[in-house]
Tab-separated table of N, CA and C in Angstrom:
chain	number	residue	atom	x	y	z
A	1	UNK	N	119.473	51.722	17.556
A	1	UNK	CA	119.350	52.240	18.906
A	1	UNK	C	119.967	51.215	19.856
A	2	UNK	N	120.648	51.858	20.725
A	2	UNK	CA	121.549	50.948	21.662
A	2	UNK	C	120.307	50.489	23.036
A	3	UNK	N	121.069	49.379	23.874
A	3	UNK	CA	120.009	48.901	24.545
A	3	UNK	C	119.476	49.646	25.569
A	4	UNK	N	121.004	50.636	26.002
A	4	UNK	CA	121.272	51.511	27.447
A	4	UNK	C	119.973	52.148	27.115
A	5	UNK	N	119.560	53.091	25.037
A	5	UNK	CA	118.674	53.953	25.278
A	5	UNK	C	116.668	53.251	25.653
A	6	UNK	N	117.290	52.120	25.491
A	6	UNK	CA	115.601	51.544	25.613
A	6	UNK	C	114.852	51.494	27.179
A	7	UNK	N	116.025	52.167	27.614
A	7	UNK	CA	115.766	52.158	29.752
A	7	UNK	C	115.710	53.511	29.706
A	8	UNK	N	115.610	54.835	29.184
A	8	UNK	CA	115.517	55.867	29.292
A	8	UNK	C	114.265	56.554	29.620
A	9	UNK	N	114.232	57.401	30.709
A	9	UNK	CA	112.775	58.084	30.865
A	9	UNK	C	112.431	59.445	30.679
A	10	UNK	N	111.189	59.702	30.072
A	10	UNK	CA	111.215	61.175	29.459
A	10	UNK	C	110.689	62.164	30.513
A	11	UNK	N	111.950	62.743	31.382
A	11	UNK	CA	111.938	63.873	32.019
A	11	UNK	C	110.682	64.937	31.513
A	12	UNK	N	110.369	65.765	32.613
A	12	UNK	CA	109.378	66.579	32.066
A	12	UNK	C	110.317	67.836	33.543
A	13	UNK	N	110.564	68.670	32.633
A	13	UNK	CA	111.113	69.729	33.538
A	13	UNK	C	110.389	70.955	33.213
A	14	UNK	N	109.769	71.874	33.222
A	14	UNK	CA	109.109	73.275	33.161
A	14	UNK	C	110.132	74.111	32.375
A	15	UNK	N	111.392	74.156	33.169
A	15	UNK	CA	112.708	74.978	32.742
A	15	UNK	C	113.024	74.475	30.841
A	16	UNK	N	112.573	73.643	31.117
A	16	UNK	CA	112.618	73.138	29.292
A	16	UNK	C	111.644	73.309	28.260
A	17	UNK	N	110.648	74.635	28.717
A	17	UNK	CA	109.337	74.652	27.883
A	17	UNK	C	110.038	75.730	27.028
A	18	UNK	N	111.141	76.269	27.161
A	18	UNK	CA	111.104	77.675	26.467
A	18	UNK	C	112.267	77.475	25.851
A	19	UNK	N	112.852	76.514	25.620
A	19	UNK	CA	114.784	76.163	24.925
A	19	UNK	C	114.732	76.043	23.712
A	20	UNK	N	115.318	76.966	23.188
A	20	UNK	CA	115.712	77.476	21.720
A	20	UNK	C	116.451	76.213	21.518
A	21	UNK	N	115.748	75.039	20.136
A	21	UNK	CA	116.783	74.178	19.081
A	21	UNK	C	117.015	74.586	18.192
A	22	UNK	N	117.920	74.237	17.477
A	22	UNK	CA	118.442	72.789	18.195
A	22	UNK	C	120.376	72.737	19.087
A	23	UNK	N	120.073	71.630	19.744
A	23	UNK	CA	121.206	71.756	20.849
A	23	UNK	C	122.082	70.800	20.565
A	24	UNK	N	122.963	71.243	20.796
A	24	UNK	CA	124.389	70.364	20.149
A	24	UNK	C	124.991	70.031	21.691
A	25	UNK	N	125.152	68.497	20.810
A	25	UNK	CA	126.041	67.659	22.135
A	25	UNK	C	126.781	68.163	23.216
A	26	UNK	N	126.767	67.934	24.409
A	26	UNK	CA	127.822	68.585	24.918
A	26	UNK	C	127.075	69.862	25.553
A	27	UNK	N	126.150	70.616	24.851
A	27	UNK	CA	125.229	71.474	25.335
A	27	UNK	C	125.014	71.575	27.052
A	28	UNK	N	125.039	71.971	28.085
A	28	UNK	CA	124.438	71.851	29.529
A	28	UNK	C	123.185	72.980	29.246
A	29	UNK	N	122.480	72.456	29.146
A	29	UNK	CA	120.574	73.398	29.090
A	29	UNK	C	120.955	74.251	30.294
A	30	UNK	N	120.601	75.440	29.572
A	30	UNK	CA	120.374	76.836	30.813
A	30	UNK	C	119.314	76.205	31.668
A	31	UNK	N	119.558	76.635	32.786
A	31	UNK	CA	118.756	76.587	34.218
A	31	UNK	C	118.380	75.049	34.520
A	32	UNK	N	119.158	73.881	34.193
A	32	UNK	CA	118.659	72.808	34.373
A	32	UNK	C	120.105	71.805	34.471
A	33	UNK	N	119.839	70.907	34.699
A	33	UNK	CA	121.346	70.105	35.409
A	33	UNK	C	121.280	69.132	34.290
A	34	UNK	N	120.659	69.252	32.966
A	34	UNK	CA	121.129	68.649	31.789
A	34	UNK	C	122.268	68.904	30.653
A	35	UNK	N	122.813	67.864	30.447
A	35	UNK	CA	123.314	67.727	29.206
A	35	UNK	C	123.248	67.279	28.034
A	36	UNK	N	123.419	67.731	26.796
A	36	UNK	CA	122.546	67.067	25.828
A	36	UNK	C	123.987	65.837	25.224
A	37	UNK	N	123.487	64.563	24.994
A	37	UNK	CA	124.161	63.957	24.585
A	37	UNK	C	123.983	63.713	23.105
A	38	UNK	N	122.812	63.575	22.706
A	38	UNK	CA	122.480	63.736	21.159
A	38	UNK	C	121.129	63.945	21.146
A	39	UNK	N	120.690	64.098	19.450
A	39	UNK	CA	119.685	64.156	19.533
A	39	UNK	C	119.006	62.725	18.825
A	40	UNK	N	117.568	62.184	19.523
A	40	UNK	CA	117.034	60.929	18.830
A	40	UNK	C	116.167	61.267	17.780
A	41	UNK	N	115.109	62.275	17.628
A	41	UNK	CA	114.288	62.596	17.464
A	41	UNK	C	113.475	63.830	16.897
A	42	UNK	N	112.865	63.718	15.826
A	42	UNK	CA	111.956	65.425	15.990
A	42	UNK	C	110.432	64.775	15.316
A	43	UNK	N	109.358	65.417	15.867
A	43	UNK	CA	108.081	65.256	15.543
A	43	UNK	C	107.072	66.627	15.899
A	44	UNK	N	106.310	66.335	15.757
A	44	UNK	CA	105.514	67.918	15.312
A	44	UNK	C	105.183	68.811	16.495
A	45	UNK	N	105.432	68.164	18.027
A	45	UNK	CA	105.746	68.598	19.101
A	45	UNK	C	106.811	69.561	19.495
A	46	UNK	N	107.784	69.016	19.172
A	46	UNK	CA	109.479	68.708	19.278
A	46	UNK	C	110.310	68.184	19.289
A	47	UNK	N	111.389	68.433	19.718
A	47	UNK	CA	112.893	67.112	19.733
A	47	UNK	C	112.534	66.825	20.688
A	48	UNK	N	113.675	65.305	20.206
A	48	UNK	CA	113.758	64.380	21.314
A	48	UNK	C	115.385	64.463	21.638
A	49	UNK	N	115.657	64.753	23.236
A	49	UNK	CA	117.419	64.191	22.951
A	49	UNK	C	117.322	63.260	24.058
A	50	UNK	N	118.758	62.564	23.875
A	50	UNK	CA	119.611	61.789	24.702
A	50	UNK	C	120.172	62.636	25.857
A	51	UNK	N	119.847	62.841	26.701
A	51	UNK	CA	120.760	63.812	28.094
A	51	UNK	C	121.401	63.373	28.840
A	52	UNK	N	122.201	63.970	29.746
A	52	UNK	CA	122.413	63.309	31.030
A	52	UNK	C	122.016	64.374	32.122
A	53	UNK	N	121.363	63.949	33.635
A	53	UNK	CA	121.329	64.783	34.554
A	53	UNK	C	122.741	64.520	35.399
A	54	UNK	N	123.437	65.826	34.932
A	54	UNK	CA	124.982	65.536	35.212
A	54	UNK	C	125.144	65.713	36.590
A	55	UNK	N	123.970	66.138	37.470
A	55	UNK	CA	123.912	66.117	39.033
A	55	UNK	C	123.947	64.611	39.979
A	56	UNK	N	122.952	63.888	39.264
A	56	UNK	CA	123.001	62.103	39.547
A	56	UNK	C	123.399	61.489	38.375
A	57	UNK	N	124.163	62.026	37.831
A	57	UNK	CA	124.935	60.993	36.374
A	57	UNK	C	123.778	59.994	36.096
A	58	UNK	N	122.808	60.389	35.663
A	58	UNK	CA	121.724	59.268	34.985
A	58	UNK	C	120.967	60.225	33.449
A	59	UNK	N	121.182	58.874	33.008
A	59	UNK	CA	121.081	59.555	31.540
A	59	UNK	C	119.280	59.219	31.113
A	60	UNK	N	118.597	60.571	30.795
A	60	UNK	CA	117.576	60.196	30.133
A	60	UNK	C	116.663	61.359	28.688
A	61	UNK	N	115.594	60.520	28.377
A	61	UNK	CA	115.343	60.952	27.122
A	61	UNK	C	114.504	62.835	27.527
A	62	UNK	N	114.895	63.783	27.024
A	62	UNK	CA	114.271	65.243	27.030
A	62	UNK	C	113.473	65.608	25.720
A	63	UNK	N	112.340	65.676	25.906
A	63	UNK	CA	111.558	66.318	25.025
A	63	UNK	C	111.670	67.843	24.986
A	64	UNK	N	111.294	68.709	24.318
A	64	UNK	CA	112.168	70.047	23.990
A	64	UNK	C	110.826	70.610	23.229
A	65	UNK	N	109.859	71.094	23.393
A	65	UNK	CA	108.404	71.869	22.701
A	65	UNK	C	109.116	72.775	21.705
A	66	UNK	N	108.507	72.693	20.568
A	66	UNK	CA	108.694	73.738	19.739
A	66	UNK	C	108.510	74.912	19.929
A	67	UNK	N	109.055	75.906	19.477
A	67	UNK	CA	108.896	77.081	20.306
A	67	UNK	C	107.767	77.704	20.256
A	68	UNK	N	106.771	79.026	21.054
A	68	UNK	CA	105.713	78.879	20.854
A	68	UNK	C	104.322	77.694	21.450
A	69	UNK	N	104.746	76.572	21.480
A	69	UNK	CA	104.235	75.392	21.941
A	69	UNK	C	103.843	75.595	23.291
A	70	UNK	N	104.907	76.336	24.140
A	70	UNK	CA	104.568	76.068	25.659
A	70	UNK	C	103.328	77.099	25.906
A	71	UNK	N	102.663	78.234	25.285
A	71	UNK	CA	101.437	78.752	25.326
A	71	UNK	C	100.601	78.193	25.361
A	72	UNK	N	100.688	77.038	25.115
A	72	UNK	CA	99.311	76.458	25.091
A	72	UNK	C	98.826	75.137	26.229
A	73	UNK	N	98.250	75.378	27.340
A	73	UNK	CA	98.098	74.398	28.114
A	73	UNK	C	97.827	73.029	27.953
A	74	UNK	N	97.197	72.556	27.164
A	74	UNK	CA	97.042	71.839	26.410
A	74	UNK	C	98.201	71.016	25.921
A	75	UNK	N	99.139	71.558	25.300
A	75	UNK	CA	100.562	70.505	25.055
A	75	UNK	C	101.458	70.563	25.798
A	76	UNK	N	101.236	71.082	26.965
A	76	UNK	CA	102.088	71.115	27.920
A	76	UNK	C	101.518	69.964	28.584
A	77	UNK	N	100.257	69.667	29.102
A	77	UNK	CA	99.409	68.801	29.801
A	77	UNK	C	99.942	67.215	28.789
A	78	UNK	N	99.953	67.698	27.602
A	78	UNK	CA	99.922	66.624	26.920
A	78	UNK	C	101.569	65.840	27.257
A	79	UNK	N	102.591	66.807	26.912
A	79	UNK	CA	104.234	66.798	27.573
A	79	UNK	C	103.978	65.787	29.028
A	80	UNK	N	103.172	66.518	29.968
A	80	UNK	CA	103.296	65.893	31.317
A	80	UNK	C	102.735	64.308	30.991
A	81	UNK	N	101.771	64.162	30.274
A	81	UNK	CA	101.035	62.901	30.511
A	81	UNK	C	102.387	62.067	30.373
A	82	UNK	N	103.243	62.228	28.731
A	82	UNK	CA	103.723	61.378	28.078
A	82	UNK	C	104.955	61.163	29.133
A	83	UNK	N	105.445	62.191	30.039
A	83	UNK	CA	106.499	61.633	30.862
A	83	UNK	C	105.957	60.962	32.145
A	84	UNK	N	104.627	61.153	32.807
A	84	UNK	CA	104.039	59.632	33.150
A	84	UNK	C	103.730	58.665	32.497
A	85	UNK	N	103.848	58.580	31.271
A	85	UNK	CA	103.400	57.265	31.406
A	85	UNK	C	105.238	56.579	30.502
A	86	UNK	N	105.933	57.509	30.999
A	86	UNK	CA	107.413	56.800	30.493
A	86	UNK	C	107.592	56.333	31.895
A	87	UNK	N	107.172	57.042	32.862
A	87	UNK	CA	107.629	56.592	34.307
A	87	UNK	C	107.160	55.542	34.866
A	88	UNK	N	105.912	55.349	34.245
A	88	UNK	CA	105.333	54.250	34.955
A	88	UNK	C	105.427	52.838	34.043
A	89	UNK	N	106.425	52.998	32.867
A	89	UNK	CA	107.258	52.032	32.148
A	89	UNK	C	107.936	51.333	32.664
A	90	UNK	N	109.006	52.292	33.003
A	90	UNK	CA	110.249	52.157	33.671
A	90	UNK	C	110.025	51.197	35.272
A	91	UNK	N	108.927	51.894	35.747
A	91	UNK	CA	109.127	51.255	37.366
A	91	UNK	C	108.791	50.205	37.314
């Protein structure tokens, strides 16, 4: 893992609870100002990718719920925690 990805923060967007994987590079996510640059990751949640928000050219990490997943309040709540507490890494 390169150093750029160890400064990355895990976005939490709504528009990303329902995105069919997996997404190939280059990808721009329907309804969202991402791009997928690769993917890092998969765990019993979902993927992990590398993005960029090609609106402020800043690149960060997108978690992606398995499909099905976003029904349940609960791992969605759980989604939100984990991108606070990437944010409050970062700052």
């Amino acid at each position: 893992m390169s150093s750029t990805l160890s400064y990355l923060s895990l976005d939490f967007d709504e528009d990303l609870l329902d995105v069919e994987f997996p997404l190939e590079p280059g990808t721009l996510i329907p309804s969202t100002n991402y791009r997928v640059v690769q993917e890092l990751g998969r765990g019993a949640m979902g993927v992990v990718y590398e993005a960029e928000n090609v609106e402020i050219q800043r690149r960060v990490a997108l978690k992606v719920l398995v499909s099905g997943l976003s029904q349940y309040p609960v791992a969605v709540e759980a989604l939100r925690a984990e991108a606070r507490a990437s944010a409050a890494i970062g700052s």
